[in-house]
Amino acid sequence: MIRLAPLAAGLLALASTTALAQGAPPPSNAPSPAETNPLPTTTKPDTSKSGPDPAAPAPEQAPIPRPAQSGAAPSVTPPPSALPTLVPSPGEPNDVDPVTLPAKPVAILSGQTKWEAARANLRASFKTIGETLAKLGLKPAGRPIALFTKTEDDGFQYEAMIPIESAPAQATETNGVTFGSSPSGKALRFKHSGTYEEIDGTYETLTAYLDAKEIDVQDRFLEEYVTDLGEGADDKLDINIYALPK
C-alpha cells in the first residue's frame, strides 16, 4: 500500500525550498495551502485534472479478483457420493483390511473389453444399468462394482453391478441387465488412490502381499468405485479392490 504521509511531507519541503530561492516574503499567519487544500488520504484519482501528474507515483492497483470472485466458473470437483460402500469403514492406502462382504441385491450387466478400453466400457456399462433402473423405477443403493470373471493378455470379462434396495418382483432381463446378488464372505480389501491407469501398481502390491502371506485367492477380483469413473485420464480415483480367498 502507498503511504501518503511521507509523500505530503516531501511536497511541503519542496514548496518551502522553492519559496526561499525566489526571495519570497516572510511567512504570514495565513493558513498554508496544505491546510486549506490538504492532500487526499485515498488513492482515488482527481478528476479535475486533465491527466495524471507524471511526477507523482502511480496509485496502488486494486487486487485482481480470482475467477471465483469475479463470477467465473471454478474448477469442478465432484462432491462425495452419499451412496454407501459395501463395507462402511473406509480403507487406507497401502493397507490391507480383512473384511466381510455382505450379499447385496444388484443389477448386473455382463461384458468384455480390451485392457486399453476398460475404463470407457465399464463406465458405459454402469450408465446402461443406471438408465435401466430409472425406467424400472429403481434407485441405486450403493457404489458401482465390477467383478472380473476372466482375465487374458489382451482383455478381460466382467460383470458390472450396481446395488439396489431389492430386486423387482418380476425380474426380467432389460437392455441386457439382469438381477442377482453381489459376492459375499471373507475378503481382503486393498485401496487404490490415483488414476485408473495407475491401478496396475496397486495390483502388483496386492499380488506381492498375497504371495508373501501364502494366501490362496479365487481367480476373480472385485473393484468398487468409491468415486465415479470419469472420462479424463488424469482423474484421481478412490477404488476398493477386494481379493476373495478360496
Short mmCIF file of N, CA and C in Angstrom, two decimals, residues 10 124 143 208:
data_model
loop_
_atom_site.label_atom_id
_atom_site.label_comp_id
_atom_site.label_asym_id
_atom_site.label_seq_id
_atom_site.Cartn_x
_atom_site.Cartn_y
_atom_site.Cartn_z
N GLY A 10 7.15 15.47 1.84
CA GLY A 10 8.12 15.78 0.78
C GLY A 10 7.66 16.92 -0.08
N ALA A 124 -19.58 -47.12 -19.54
CA ALA A 124 -20.76 -47.30 -20.39
C ALA A 124 -21.70 -48.34 -19.79
N ARG A 143 -22.39 -48.04 -4.22
CA ARG A 143 -21.46 -47.64 -5.24
C ARG A 143 -21.34 -48.72 -6.32
N ALA A 208 2.01 -59.21 -4.45
CA ALA A 208 3.19 -59.44 -3.61
C ALA A 208 2.78 -59.77 -2.18
#
